[in-house]
PDB file of C-alpha atoms in Angstrom:
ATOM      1  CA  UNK A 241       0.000   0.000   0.000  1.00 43.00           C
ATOM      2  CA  UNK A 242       3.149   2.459   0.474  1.00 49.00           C
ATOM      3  CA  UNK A 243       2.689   5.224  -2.392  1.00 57.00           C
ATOM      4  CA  UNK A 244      -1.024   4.080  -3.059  1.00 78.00           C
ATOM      5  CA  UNK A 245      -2.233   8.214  -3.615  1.00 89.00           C
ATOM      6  CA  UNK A 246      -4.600   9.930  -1.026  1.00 96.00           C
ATOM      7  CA  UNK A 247      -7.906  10.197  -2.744  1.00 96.00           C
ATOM      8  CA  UNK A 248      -9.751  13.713  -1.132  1.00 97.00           C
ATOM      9  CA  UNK A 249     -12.646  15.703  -2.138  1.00 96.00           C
ATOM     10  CA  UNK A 250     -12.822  18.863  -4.043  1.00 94.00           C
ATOM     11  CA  UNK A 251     -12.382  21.915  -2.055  1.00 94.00           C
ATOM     12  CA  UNK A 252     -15.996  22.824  -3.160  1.00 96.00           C
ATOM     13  CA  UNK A 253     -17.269  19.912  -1.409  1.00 96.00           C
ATOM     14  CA  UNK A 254     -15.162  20.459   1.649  1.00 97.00           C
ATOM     15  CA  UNK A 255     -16.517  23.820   1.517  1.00 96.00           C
ATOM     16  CA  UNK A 256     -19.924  22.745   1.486  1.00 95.00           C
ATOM     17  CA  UNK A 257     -19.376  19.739   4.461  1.00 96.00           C
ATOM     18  CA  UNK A 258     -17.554  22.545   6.819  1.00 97.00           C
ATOM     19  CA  UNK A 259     -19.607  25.702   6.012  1.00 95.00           C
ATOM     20  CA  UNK A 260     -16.486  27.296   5.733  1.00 95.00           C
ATOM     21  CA  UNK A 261     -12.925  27.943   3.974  1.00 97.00           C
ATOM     22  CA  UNK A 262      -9.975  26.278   5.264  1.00 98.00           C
ATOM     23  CA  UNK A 263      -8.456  28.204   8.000  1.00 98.00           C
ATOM     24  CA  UNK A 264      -5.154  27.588   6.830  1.00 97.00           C
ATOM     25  CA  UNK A 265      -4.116  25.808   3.488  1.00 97.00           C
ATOM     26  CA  UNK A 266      -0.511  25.322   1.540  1.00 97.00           C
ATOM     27  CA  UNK A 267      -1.714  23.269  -1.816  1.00 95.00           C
ATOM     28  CA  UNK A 268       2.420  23.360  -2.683  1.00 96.00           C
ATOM     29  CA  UNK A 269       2.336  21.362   0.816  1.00 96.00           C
ATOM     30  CA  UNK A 270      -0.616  19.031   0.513  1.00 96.00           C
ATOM     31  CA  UNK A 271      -2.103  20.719   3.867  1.00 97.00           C
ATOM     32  CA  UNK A 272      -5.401  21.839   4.379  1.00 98.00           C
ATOM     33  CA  UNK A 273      -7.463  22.741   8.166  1.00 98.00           C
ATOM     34  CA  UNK A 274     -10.558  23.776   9.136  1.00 98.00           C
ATOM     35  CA  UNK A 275     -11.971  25.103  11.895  1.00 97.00           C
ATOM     36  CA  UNK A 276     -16.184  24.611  13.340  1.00 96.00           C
ATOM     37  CA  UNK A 277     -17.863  25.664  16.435  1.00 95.00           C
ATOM     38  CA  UNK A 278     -21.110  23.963  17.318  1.00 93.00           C
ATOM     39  CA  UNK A 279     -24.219  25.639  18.857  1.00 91.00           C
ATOM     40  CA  UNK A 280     -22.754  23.617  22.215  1.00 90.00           C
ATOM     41  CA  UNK A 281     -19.621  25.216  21.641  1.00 92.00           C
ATOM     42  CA  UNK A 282     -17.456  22.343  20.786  1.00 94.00           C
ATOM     43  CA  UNK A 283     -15.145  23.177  18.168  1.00 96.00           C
ATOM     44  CA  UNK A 284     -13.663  20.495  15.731  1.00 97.00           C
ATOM     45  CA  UNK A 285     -10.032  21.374  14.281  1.00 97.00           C
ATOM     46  CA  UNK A 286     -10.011  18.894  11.317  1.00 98.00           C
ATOM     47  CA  UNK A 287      -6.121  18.847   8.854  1.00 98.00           C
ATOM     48  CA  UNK A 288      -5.412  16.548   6.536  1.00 98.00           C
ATOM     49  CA  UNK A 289      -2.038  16.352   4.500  1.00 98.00           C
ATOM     50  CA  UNK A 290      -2.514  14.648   1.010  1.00 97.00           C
ATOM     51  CA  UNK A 291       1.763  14.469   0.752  1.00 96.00           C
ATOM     52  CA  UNK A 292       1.701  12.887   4.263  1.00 96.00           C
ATOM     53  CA  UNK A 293      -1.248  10.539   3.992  1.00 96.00           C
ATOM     54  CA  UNK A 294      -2.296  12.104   7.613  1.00 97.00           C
ATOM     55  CA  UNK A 295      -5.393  13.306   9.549  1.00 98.00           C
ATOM     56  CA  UNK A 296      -5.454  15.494  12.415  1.00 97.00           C
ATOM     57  CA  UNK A 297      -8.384  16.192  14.647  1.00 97.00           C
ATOM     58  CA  UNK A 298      -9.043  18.289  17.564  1.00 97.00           C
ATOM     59  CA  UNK A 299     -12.133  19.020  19.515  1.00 96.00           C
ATOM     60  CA  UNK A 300     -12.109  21.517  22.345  1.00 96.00           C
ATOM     61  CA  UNK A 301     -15.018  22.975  24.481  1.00 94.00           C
ATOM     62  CA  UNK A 302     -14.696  26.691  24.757  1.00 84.00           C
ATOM     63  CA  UNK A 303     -11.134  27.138  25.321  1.00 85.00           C
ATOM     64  CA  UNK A 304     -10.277  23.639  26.857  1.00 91.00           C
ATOM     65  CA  UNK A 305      -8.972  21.108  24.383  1.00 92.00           C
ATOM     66  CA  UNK A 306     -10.161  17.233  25.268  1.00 94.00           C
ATOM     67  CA  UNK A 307      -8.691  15.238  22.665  1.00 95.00           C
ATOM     68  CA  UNK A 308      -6.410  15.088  19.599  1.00 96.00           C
ATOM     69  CA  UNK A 309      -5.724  12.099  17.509  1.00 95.00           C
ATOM     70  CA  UNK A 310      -4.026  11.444  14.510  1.00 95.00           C
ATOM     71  CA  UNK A 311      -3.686   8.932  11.997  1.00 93.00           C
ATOM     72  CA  UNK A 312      -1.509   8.345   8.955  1.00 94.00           C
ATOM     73  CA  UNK A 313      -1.572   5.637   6.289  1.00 94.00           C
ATOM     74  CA  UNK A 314      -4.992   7.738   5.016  1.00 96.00           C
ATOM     75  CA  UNK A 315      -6.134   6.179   1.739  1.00 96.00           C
ATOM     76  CA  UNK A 316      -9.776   7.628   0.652  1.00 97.00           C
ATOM     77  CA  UNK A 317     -12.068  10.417   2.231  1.00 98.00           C
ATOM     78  CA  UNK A 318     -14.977  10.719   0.868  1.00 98.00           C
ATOM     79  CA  UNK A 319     -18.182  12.611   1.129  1.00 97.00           C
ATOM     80  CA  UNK A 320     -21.773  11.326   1.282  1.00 95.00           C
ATOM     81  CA  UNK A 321     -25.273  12.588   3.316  1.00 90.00           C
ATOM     82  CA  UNK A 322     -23.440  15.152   4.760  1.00 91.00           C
ATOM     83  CA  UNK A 323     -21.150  13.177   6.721  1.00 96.00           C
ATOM     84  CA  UNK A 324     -17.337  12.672   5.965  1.00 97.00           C
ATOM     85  CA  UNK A 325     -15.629   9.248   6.044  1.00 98.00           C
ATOM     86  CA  UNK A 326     -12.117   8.338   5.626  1.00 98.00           C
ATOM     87  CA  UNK A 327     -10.358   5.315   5.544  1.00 97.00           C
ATOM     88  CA  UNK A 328      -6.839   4.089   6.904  1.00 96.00           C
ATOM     89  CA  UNK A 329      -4.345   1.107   5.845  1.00 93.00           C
ATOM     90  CA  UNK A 330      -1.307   0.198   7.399  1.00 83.00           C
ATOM     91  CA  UNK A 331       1.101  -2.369   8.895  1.00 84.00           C
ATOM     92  CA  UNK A 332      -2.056  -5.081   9.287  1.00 85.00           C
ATOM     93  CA  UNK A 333      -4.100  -2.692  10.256  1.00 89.00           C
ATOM     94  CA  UNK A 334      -7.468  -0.618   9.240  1.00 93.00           C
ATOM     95  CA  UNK A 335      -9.095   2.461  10.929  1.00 94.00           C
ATOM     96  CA  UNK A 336     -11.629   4.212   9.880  1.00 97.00           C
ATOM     97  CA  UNK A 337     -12.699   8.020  10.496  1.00 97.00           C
ATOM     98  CA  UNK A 338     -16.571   9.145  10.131  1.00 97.00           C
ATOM     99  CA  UNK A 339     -17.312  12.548  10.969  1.00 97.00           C
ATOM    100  CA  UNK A 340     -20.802  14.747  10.656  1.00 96.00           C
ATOM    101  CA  UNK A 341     -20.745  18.615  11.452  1.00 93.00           C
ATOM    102  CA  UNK A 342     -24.436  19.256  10.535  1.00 84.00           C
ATOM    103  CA  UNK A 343     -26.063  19.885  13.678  1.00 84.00           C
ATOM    104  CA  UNK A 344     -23.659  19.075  16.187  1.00 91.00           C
ATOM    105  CA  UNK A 345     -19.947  17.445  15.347  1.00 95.00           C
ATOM    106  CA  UNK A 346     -20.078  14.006  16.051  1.00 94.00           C
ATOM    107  CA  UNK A 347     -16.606  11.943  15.450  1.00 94.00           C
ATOM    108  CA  UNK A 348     -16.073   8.176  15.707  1.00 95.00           C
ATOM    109  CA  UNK A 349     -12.438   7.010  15.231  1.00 94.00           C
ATOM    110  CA  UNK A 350     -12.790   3.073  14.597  1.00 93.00           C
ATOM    111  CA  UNK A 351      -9.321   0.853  14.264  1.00 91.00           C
ATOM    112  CA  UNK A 352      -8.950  -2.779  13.243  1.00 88.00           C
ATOM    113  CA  UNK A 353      -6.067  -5.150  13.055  1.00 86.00           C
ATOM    114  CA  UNK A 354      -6.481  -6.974   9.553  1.00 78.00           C
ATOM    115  CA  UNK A 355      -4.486 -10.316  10.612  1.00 71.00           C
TER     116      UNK A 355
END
């Protein structure tokens, strides 16, 4: 799987998922973030590197972060009834990413060992 390419959607439909344009973004770099506050006040700091293969998340209430994990050997994200999923591969292992900012953010970071 080393070198398999890091499908990702359009910006547009990034765009449209988020609400918003990435906070930060280097397309020379592969690196794109973005930034979303709920109406309960949890923010979501979602980055993704294309070069890399890697995802980043962050959620915080107000000013107090709770949790940040990351994941690299990222193979596909795609988009689909307004939720995001992305999918993982490496060393025997799968993990998978689904994440929904409509209403509220909701993330669920899965991981699998293949063998």
């Amino acid at each position: 799987m080393v070198g398999e390419a890091f499908s990702v959607p359009d910006e547009i439909e990034l765009l449209e998922l988020f609400g918003t344009e990435p906070i930060e973004r280097s397309v020379d770099d592969g690196y794109w973030c973005y930034e979303v506050v709920d109406a309960r006040n949890v923010r979501l700091r979602f980055s993704f590197n294309i070069f890399e293969q890697s995802v980043q998340t962050t959620l915080q209430v107000a000013d107090l972060p709770l949790i940040t994990v990351v994941h690299e050997g990222a193979r596909a994200m795609k988009i689909a009834d307004k939720s995001l999923t992305c999918t993982f591969s490496y060393a025997g292992s799968a993990a998978t990413l689904v994440l929904r900012v409509a209403e509220s953010i909701r993330l669920e970071w899965t991981s699998l060992r293949k063998e």
